[in-house]
Short mmCIF file of C-alpha atoms in Angstrom, two decimals:
data_model
loop_
_atom_site.label_atom_id
_atom_site.label_comp_id
_atom_site.label_asym_id
_atom_site.label_seq_id
_atom_site.Cartn_x
_atom_site.Cartn_y
_atom_site.Cartn_z
CA MET P 26 78.39 -18.84 -70.62
CA ARG P 27 77.76 -15.14 -71.15
CA ALA P 28 76.15 -14.89 -67.68
CA ALA P 29 79.26 -16.34 -66.12
CA LEU P 30 81.50 -13.89 -68.04
CA ARG P 31 79.40 -10.95 -66.96
CA SER P 32 80.20 -11.72 -63.33
CA ARG P 33 83.31 -9.88 -62.19
CA PRO P 34 84.20 -12.47 -59.50
CA ILE P 35 83.90 -15.31 -62.02
CA ARG P 36 86.02 -13.45 -64.58
CA THR P 37 88.62 -12.73 -62.01
CA PHE P 38 88.60 -16.33 -60.79
CA ILE P 39 89.08 -17.65 -64.36
CA VAL P 40 92.06 -15.36 -64.93
CA THR P 41 93.47 -16.39 -61.59
CA GLN P 42 93.12 -20.10 -62.53
CA PHE P 43 94.79 -19.39 -65.80
CA LEU P 44 97.82 -18.10 -63.98
CA LEU P 45 97.84 -20.96 -61.48
CA GLU P 46 97.38 -23.80 -64.04
CA VAL P 47 100.62 -23.29 -65.97
CA GLN P 48 102.77 -26.39 -66.26
CA PHE P 49 106.09 -25.12 -67.44
CA TRP P 50 107.63 -27.69 -65.13
CA PHE P 51 105.92 -30.74 -66.62
CA PRO P 52 108.16 -31.59 -69.59
CA ILE P 53 111.46 -30.62 -67.99
CA TRP P 54 111.43 -31.32 -64.19
CA LEU P 55 113.34 -34.62 -64.55
CA ILE P 56 115.89 -33.08 -67.02
CA TYR P 57 116.28 -30.17 -64.50
CA LEU P 58 117.21 -32.56 -61.67
CA LEU P 59 119.60 -34.50 -63.87
CA ASP P 60 121.30 -31.38 -65.04
CA LEU P 61 121.76 -30.30 -61.48
CA GLY P 62 123.73 -33.50 -61.01
CA PHE P 63 121.31 -35.67 -59.10
CA PRO P 64 121.27 -39.34 -60.16
CA LEU P 65 118.17 -40.77 -61.73
CA THR P 66 117.53 -42.93 -58.68
CA THR P 67 117.39 -39.86 -56.41
CA ALA P 68 115.03 -38.05 -58.74
CA VAL P 69 112.65 -41.10 -58.86
CA LEU P 70 112.78 -41.38 -55.08
CA ALA P 71 111.84 -37.71 -54.80
CA ASP P 72 108.88 -38.30 -57.17
CA GLY P 73 107.83 -41.24 -55.02
CA VAL P 74 108.03 -39.21 -51.80
CA PHE P 75 105.95 -36.45 -53.52
CA ARG P 76 103.23 -38.93 -54.39
CA ILE P 77 103.17 -40.52 -50.96
CA VAL P 78 103.03 -37.07 -49.28
CA SER P 79 100.21 -35.89 -51.60
CA VAL P 80 98.06 -39.00 -50.82
CA LEU P 81 98.73 -38.79 -47.00
CA CYS P 82 97.89 -35.10 -47.02
CA GLU P 83 94.53 -35.41 -48.84
CA PHE P 84 92.50 -35.84 -45.67
CA PRO P 85 94.24 -33.36 -43.34
CA VAL P 86 94.56 -30.71 -46.03
CA GLY P 87 90.92 -31.16 -47.07
CA ALA P 88 89.85 -30.77 -43.46
CA LEU P 89 92.05 -27.67 -43.11
CA ALA P 90 90.45 -26.19 -46.26
CA ASP P 91 86.96 -26.58 -44.78
CA LEU P 92 88.10 -25.09 -41.47
CA LEU P 93 89.81 -22.09 -43.08
CA GLY P 94 87.07 -21.20 -45.56
CA ARG P 95 87.16 -20.98 -49.39
CA ARG P 96 88.94 -17.59 -50.00
CA ARG P 97 91.63 -18.14 -47.35
CA THR P 98 92.28 -21.60 -48.72
CA TYR P 99 92.55 -20.35 -52.25
CA LEU P 100 94.98 -17.63 -51.14
CA ALA P 101 97.05 -20.31 -49.42
CA LEU P 102 97.09 -22.32 -52.62
CA ALA P 103 98.45 -19.34 -54.57
CA GLY P 104 100.93 -18.42 -51.88
CA GLY P 105 102.11 -21.96 -51.51
CA THR P 106 102.73 -22.20 -55.29
CA VAL P 107 104.98 -19.11 -55.04
CA LEU P 108 106.95 -20.58 -52.14
CA THR P 109 107.25 -24.07 -53.68
CA PHE P 110 108.58 -23.01 -57.05
CA VAL P 111 110.94 -20.38 -55.59
CA LEU P 112 112.37 -23.16 -53.43
CA ILE P 113 112.79 -25.38 -56.52
CA THR P 114 114.91 -22.68 -58.18
CA GLN P 115 117.25 -22.72 -55.14
CA ILE P 116 117.90 -26.50 -54.93
CA HIS P 117 121.55 -27.16 -54.23
CA SER P 118 121.43 -30.36 -52.13
CA VAL P 119 119.59 -33.56 -51.65
CA GLN P 120 118.00 -32.12 -48.48
CA MET P 121 116.64 -29.11 -50.39
CA LEU P 122 115.42 -31.37 -53.16
CA PHE P 123 113.34 -33.51 -50.80
CA ALA P 124 112.14 -30.47 -48.87
CA ALA P 125 110.88 -28.84 -52.08
CA TRP P 126 109.22 -32.10 -53.24
CA ILE P 127 107.54 -32.64 -49.90
CA LEU P 128 106.17 -29.08 -49.94
CA TRP P 129 105.01 -29.69 -53.54
CA GLY P 130 103.20 -32.84 -52.35
CA VAL P 131 101.31 -30.87 -49.79
CA LEU P 132 100.51 -28.20 -52.31
CA TRP P 133 99.25 -30.83 -54.72
CA ALA P 134 96.85 -32.17 -52.08
CA LEU P 135 95.55 -28.67 -51.50
CA THR P 136 94.65 -28.32 -55.16
CA SER P 137 92.12 -31.21 -54.91
CA GLY P 138 89.15 -29.06 -53.89
CA ALA P 139 90.29 -25.47 -53.21
CA ALA P 140 89.48 -24.04 -56.61
CA SER P 141 86.47 -26.20 -57.39
CA THR P 142 84.57 -25.58 -54.15
CA TYR P 143 85.35 -21.84 -54.31
CA LEU P 144 84.16 -21.46 -57.87
CA TYR P 145 81.00 -23.44 -57.22
CA GLU P 146 80.03 -21.25 -54.26
CA LEU P 147 80.80 -18.09 -56.20
CA CYS P 148 78.32 -19.28 -58.83
CA THR P 149 75.58 -20.24 -56.42
CA ARG P 150 75.83 -16.93 -54.57
CA ASP P 151 75.66 -14.75 -57.67
CA HIS P 152 72.30 -13.02 -58.07
CA ARG P 153 72.31 -13.74 -61.87
CA GLY P 154 71.69 -17.39 -61.24
CA ILE P 155 74.84 -18.57 -62.99
CA ASP P 156 74.82 -22.19 -64.13
CA PRO P 157 77.90 -23.80 -62.49
CA SER P 158 78.35 -26.07 -65.55
CA LYS P 159 79.05 -23.02 -67.71
CA ALA P 160 81.54 -21.52 -65.26
CA PHE P 161 83.33 -24.84 -64.74
CA GLY P 162 83.51 -25.35 -68.47
CA LEU P 163 85.13 -21.91 -68.94
CA SER P 164 87.50 -22.47 -66.01
CA ARG P 165 88.58 -25.87 -67.27
CA ALA P 166 89.08 -24.46 -70.84
CA ALA P 167 91.09 -21.54 -69.49
CA GLY P 168 93.19 -23.91 -67.43
CA ASN P 169 93.88 -26.18 -70.42
CA VAL P 170 94.79 -23.19 -72.63
CA SER P 171 97.23 -22.19 -69.87
CA VAL P 172 98.69 -25.74 -69.92
CA LEU P 173 98.90 -25.73 -73.70
CA LEU P 174 100.81 -22.41 -73.83
CA SER P 175 103.16 -23.30 -71.00
CA LEU P 176 104.04 -26.68 -72.48
CA LEU P 177 104.91 -25.06 -75.76
CA ALA P 178 107.09 -22.44 -74.01
CA ALA P 179 108.71 -24.69 -71.47
CA GLY P 180 111.54 -25.88 -73.66
CA TYR P 181 112.41 -22.35 -74.80
CA LEU P 182 112.51 -21.07 -71.23
CA TYR P 183 114.69 -23.94 -70.17
CA GLU P 184 117.19 -23.27 -72.94
CA ALA P 185 117.45 -19.64 -71.78
CA ASP P 186 117.95 -20.69 -68.15
CA PRO P 187 117.20 -24.02 -66.54
CA ARG P 188 115.58 -22.26 -63.49
CA LEU P 189 113.47 -20.02 -65.64
CA PRO P 190 110.37 -22.29 -66.01
CA PHE P 191 110.11 -22.56 -62.24
CA ALA P 192 110.77 -18.88 -61.67
CA VAL P 193 108.07 -17.91 -64.20
CA THR P 194 105.66 -20.30 -62.56
CA ALA P 195 106.31 -18.63 -59.23
CA ALA P 196 105.92 -15.10 -60.66
CA LEU P 197 102.59 -15.98 -62.29
CA ALA P 198 101.41 -17.47 -58.95
CA ALA P 199 102.35 -14.20 -57.23
CA GLY P 200 100.11 -12.39 -59.74
CA ALA P 201 97.36 -14.90 -59.06
CA PHE P 202 97.68 -14.26 -55.34
CA LEU P 203 97.22 -10.52 -55.89
CA LEU P 204 94.18 -11.10 -58.06
CA ALA P 205 92.69 -13.48 -55.52
CA LEU P 206 92.88 -10.73 -52.88
CA THR P 207 90.10 -8.95 -54.88
CA LEU P 208 87.81 -11.94 -54.78
CA PRO P 209 84.91 -11.94 -52.31
CA GLU P 210 84.84 -14.04 -49.22
CA ILE P 211 82.16 -16.75 -49.14
CA THR P 212 80.28 -15.80 -46.03
CA GLY P 213 77.43 -17.64 -44.34
CA PRO P 214 77.09 -20.19 -41.63
CA ARG P 215 80.66 -21.14 -40.56
CA LEU P 216 81.83 -24.20 -42.54
CA VAL P 217 82.95 -26.22 -39.49
CA ALA P 218 84.25 -25.29 -36.10
CA ARG P 219 86.38 -28.33 -35.20
CA LEU P 220 88.14 -31.31 -36.82
CA SER P 221 85.70 -33.59 -35.16
CA SER P 222 82.93 -31.72 -37.02
CA VAL P 223 84.71 -32.38 -40.31
CA LEU P 224 85.07 -36.09 -39.73
CA ALA P 225 81.47 -36.45 -38.58
CA GLY P 226 80.32 -34.38 -41.58
CA VAL P 227 82.23 -36.63 -44.01
CA ARG P 228 80.72 -39.73 -42.41
CA GLY P 229 77.29 -38.26 -42.69
CA ALA P 230 77.88 -37.23 -46.29
CA MET P 231 79.23 -40.65 -47.37
CA ALA P 232 75.97 -42.16 -45.95
CA GLU P 233 74.18 -40.51 -48.89
CA VAL P 234 74.06 -42.59 -51.98
CA ARG P 235 74.40 -39.59 -54.34
CA VAL P 236 77.68 -38.56 -52.62
CA ARG P 237 79.08 -42.09 -52.76
CA GLN P 238 78.37 -42.33 -56.45
CA ALA P 239 80.07 -38.99 -57.26
CA VAL P 240 83.11 -39.89 -55.18
CA TRP P 241 83.60 -43.24 -56.83
CA LEU P 242 83.08 -41.91 -60.31
CA GLY P 243 85.58 -39.12 -59.72
CA ALA P 244 88.16 -41.53 -58.27
CA LEU P 245 87.71 -44.05 -61.14
CA LEU P 246 88.14 -41.47 -63.90
CA LEU P 247 91.06 -39.83 -62.16
CA LEU P 248 92.75 -43.16 -61.60
CA PHE P 249 92.14 -44.43 -65.14
CA GLY P 250 92.90 -41.23 -67.09
CA TRP P 251 95.78 -39.76 -65.02
CA SER P 252 97.72 -43.01 -64.71
CA ALA P 253 97.73 -43.40 -68.53
CA ARG P 254 99.70 -40.20 -68.86
CA ILE P 255 102.88 -41.98 -67.72
CA LEU P 256 102.90 -43.56 -71.15
CA PHE P 257 103.22 -40.37 -73.13
CA GLN P 258 106.96 -39.85 -72.94
CA PRO P 259 107.80 -43.60 -73.48
CA LEU P 260 105.53 -43.49 -76.57
CA ALA P 261 107.45 -40.43 -77.99
CA LEU P 262 110.76 -42.10 -77.28
CA GLU P 263 109.73 -45.41 -78.96
CA LEU P 264 108.50 -43.53 -82.01
CA GLY P 265 111.67 -41.52 -82.21
CA LEU P 266 109.93 -38.16 -81.97
CA PRO P 267 112.27 -35.16 -81.67
CA ALA P 268 111.77 -32.86 -78.75
CA GLN P 269 109.90 -30.29 -80.80
CA VAL P 270 107.38 -32.86 -82.08
CA THR P 271 106.98 -34.22 -78.59
CA GLY P 272 106.06 -30.72 -77.43
CA TRP P 273 103.40 -30.56 -80.19
CA MET P 274 102.14 -33.93 -79.01
CA TYR P 275 101.49 -32.58 -75.53
CA ALA P 276 100.02 -29.39 -77.09
CA ALA P 277 97.53 -31.46 -79.14
CA PHE P 278 96.50 -33.28 -75.95
CA ALA P 279 96.03 -29.96 -74.12
CA ALA P 280 94.09 -28.47 -77.04
CA ALA P 281 91.72 -31.37 -77.05
CA SER P 282 91.26 -30.96 -73.28
CA VAL P 283 90.30 -27.28 -73.93
CA LEU P 284 87.50 -28.55 -76.22
CA GLY P 285 86.47 -31.16 -73.65
CA GLY P 286 86.08 -28.47 -70.99
CA LEU P 287 84.06 -26.21 -73.24
CA ALA P 288 81.85 -29.10 -74.35
CA ALA P 289 81.06 -29.88 -70.72
CA GLY P 290 79.93 -26.33 -70.20
CA HIS P 291 77.41 -26.53 -73.07
CA LEU P 292 75.72 -29.72 -71.76
CA GLY P 293 72.52 -29.52 -69.76
CA ALA P 294 71.96 -31.55 -66.65
CA ARG P 295 69.78 -34.02 -68.57
CA HIS P 296 72.70 -34.98 -70.80
CA ARG P 297 75.19 -35.66 -67.97
CA ARG P 298 74.77 -39.40 -67.80
CA ALA P 299 75.21 -39.77 -71.56
CA ALA P 300 78.24 -37.44 -71.49
CA LEU P 301 79.94 -39.19 -68.63
CA THR P 302 79.38 -42.52 -70.32
CA CYS P 303 81.00 -41.13 -73.47
CA ALA P 304 83.91 -39.73 -71.40
CA PHE P 305 84.84 -43.09 -69.93
CA LEU P 306 84.41 -44.91 -73.24
CA LEU P 307 86.59 -42.34 -75.07
CA VAL P 308 89.50 -42.80 -72.70
CA LEU P 309 89.11 -46.62 -72.90
CA GLY P 310 88.80 -46.58 -76.68
CA ALA P 311 91.83 -44.32 -77.09
CA LEU P 312 94.00 -46.66 -75.03
CA ALA P 313 92.81 -49.76 -76.91
CA ALA P 314 93.45 -48.06 -80.24
CA LEU P 315 96.89 -46.96 -79.07
CA SER P 316 97.80 -50.51 -78.31
CA GLN P 317 97.02 -51.47 -81.88
CA ALA P 318 98.28 -48.49 -83.92
CA ALA P 319 100.93 -46.61 -81.87
CA ARG P 320 102.01 -44.28 -84.73
CA LEU P 321 98.55 -42.70 -84.75
CA GLY P 322 98.76 -42.21 -80.96
CA PRO P 323 100.44 -38.76 -80.62
CA PHE P 324 98.06 -36.76 -82.80
CA VAL P 325 94.87 -38.97 -82.95
CA PHE P 326 94.38 -41.20 -79.94
CA LEU P 327 95.99 -39.11 -77.21
CA PRO P 328 93.89 -36.01 -78.11
CA VAL P 329 90.76 -38.26 -78.06
CA MET P 330 91.79 -39.32 -74.55
CA GLY P 331 92.34 -35.72 -73.55
CA PHE P 332 88.93 -34.61 -74.75
CA GLY P 333 87.17 -37.54 -72.98
CA TYR P 334 89.12 -36.99 -69.71
CA ALA P 335 88.52 -33.26 -69.61
CA LEU P 336 84.82 -33.70 -70.45
CA GLY P 337 84.33 -36.24 -67.71
CA MET P 338 86.32 -34.50 -64.98
CA THR P 339 84.59 -31.12 -65.62
CA LEU P 340 81.13 -32.70 -65.30
CA LEU P 341 82.12 -34.71 -62.23
CA GLU P 342 83.51 -31.48 -60.53
CA VAL P 343 79.98 -29.97 -60.95
CA VAL P 344 78.14 -33.08 -59.80
CA THR P 345 80.41 -33.52 -56.75
CA ASN P 346 79.90 -29.90 -55.71
CA GLU P 347 76.16 -30.18 -56.15
CA VAL P 348 75.74 -33.34 -54.02
CA SER P 349 78.26 -32.56 -51.32
CA PRO P 350 77.22 -30.71 -48.16
CA ARG P 351 78.81 -27.30 -48.04
CA PRO P 352 80.66 -27.78 -44.64
CA VAL P 353 82.78 -30.67 -45.99
CA ARG P 354 82.94 -30.01 -49.77
CA ALA P 355 86.76 -29.62 -49.80
CA MET P 356 87.08 -32.85 -47.75
CA ILE P 357 84.93 -34.82 -50.19
CA PHE P 358 87.23 -33.72 -53.06
CA GLY P 359 90.19 -34.75 -50.90
CA LEU P 360 88.56 -38.17 -50.49
CA VAL P 361 88.23 -38.51 -54.26
CA SER P 362 91.96 -37.64 -54.82
CA CYS P 363 93.05 -39.85 -51.96
CA LEU P 364 91.19 -42.93 -53.33
CA ALA P 365 92.51 -42.30 -56.82
CA GLY P 366 95.99 -41.43 -55.55
CA ILE P 367 96.47 -44.81 -53.91
CA GLY P 368 95.75 -46.48 -57.21
CA ILE P 369 97.83 -44.00 -59.17
CA ALA P 370 100.85 -44.61 -56.92
CA LEU P 371 100.68 -48.24 -57.79
CA ALA P 372 99.58 -47.93 -61.46
CA ARG P 373 102.06 -45.44 -62.80
CA PRO P 374 105.24 -47.39 -61.78
CA PHE P 375 103.55 -50.60 -62.98
CA LEU P 376 102.77 -49.09 -66.42
CA GLY P 377 106.27 -47.52 -66.61
CA VAL P 378 107.91 -50.86 -66.03
CA LEU P 379 105.65 -52.55 -68.64
CA ALA P 380 106.52 -49.88 -71.19
CA GLU P 381 110.30 -50.32 -70.51
CA THR P 382 110.36 -54.08 -70.46
CA HIS P 383 107.88 -54.69 -73.25
CA SER P 384 106.59 -51.69 -75.15
CA THR P 385 104.25 -48.68 -74.78
CA PRO P 386 101.52 -50.27 -76.90
CA TYR P 387 101.76 -53.45 -74.74
CA ALA P 388 101.31 -51.29 -71.58
CA ALA P 389 98.45 -49.38 -73.12
CA GLY P 390 96.73 -52.67 -74.03
CA ILE P 391 97.16 -53.95 -70.45
CA TRP P 392 95.69 -50.74 -69.00
CA ALA P 393 92.85 -50.89 -71.54
CA GLY P 394 92.10 -54.41 -70.32
CA PHE P 395 91.99 -53.12 -66.76
CA GLY P 396 89.84 -50.25 -68.02
CA VAL P 397 87.10 -52.54 -69.18
CA ALA P 398 86.44 -53.41 -65.52
CA VAL P 399 86.73 -49.68 -64.55
CA VAL P 400 84.30 -48.58 -67.22
CA ALA P 401 81.84 -51.33 -66.44
CA LEU P 402 81.89 -50.28 -62.77
CA ALA P 403 81.55 -46.66 -63.71
CA LEU P 404 78.57 -47.29 -66.04
CA SER P 405 76.76 -49.00 -63.22
CA LYS P 406 77.22 -45.86 -61.06
CA ILE P 407 76.43 -43.37 -63.83
CA ARG P 408 72.98 -44.88 -64.16
CA LYS P 409 72.35 -44.04 -60.42
CA LEU P 410 73.58 -40.43 -60.60
CA PRO P 411 71.04 -37.90 -59.20
CA GLY P 412 69.56 -35.07 -61.15
CA PRO P 413 70.51 -31.43 -60.46
CA HIS P 414 70.85 -30.54 -56.80
CA ARG P 415 68.64 -28.22 -54.79
CA SER P 416 68.89 -24.53 -55.80
CA ASP P 417 69.66 -23.36 -52.29
CA PRO P 418 73.27 -24.39 -51.61
CA ASP P 419 73.06 -23.50 -47.92
CA ALA P 420 69.81 -25.26 -47.19
CA ALA P 421 70.13 -27.70 -44.32
CA ASP P 422 71.50 -30.93 -45.71
CA PRO P 423 70.29 -34.24 -44.27
CA ALA P 424 73.81 -35.60 -44.60
CA VAL P 425 75.16 -33.03 -42.10
CA PRO P 426 73.01 -32.22 -39.06
CA ALA P 427 72.63 -28.52 -38.39
CA SER P 428 74.29 -28.97 -35.09
CA ARG P 429 77.57 -29.76 -36.79
CA CYS P 430 77.84 -26.22 -38.11
CA SER P 431 78.33 -23.16 -35.96
CA SER P 432 76.94 -19.80 -36.96
CA GLY P 433 79.88 -17.52 -36.35
CA GLU P 434 79.63 -15.79 -39.71
CA PRO P 435 76.88 -13.57 -41.15
CA ALA P 436 74.42 -14.65 -43.79
CA PRO P 437 75.71 -14.84 -47.36
CA PRO P 438 75.26 -12.00 -49.76
CA PRO P 439 74.45 -12.73 -53.42
CA ALA P 440 77.57 -13.82 -54.79
CA HIS P 441 87.21 -21.62 -58.38
#
């Protein structure tokens, strides 16, 4: 990890990600809308529109990211975050609410691969030969520290002023934008010249077994782990936890996620299959245990889930970058998020209804039962994962014919 920290672009990127990963909004967005006078039905509809938009935009936004290039896409992500959260502070009508949430959905789709592909290519172009696993571990850990601190501070900011959590998010994103301006452009053969090239590139990439395995594993873990988060707040309510303790519950989850990201950075390529197997089993085991001993959930089982989820997602980010052809890397990440997003859009309401009509442990048990099939499928694909990818990230890839890429940019110099 020291090599990664010695690289100025990697250090700058990690700080930028720290500023962009804050989640002051997460514990209070629904309370904010209710305090503005919107009925719960409207707030839930806005969340539904957000999720539909984010799924629908995964493909077009991923294609746009590959067309724009890594640095410009990353700048668009930071600038879009500023615009979105400034707009949220100005909501005064239903129309503004839905406009803000639609913009937020587009931004959410953009996050699928913008940082990951940029960081990977910064690593592979650095003359020090930085191990991407180390850089991704540091980036994931920094992001989770950011989440941890922002979750702890969210309630205090909201008490000072209900718009303050969103305003601070926008201000930090503006700082991230300015920092991102100092990052290098990833030059080299132009990513893709036309939308048709993107679609052809994705078809070619998905013909490769190694790409398909990475895509399915990423989608399965994202679906299984992210959907389960809908149970956190119902669990706190059923256990009668006060707001402060609920905040510490989220903080414990985030702290365990920090450790998961760091652990992923310390694992060599030969340990990936075992670590990914462990990641899926930890999430499954935590849900099963939660269904049987709910009182231990907030500070035992949820942190275990956070550790396993962060460990698995960090490793899968590296693997997906390694096996994906450079011209369509962002689109491949969009495909992962789209596949998972369709399932998440169905699973989260389903689990929410189960938690309300039965109980949170009951919902966790049902999801753990579903997880047995998910983990079995994942394990069959983990065994087929490839080893480390080629050392030359711009070598001609059989999944994307050279004719698909124009050469309008100069050759890359040594290099989220």
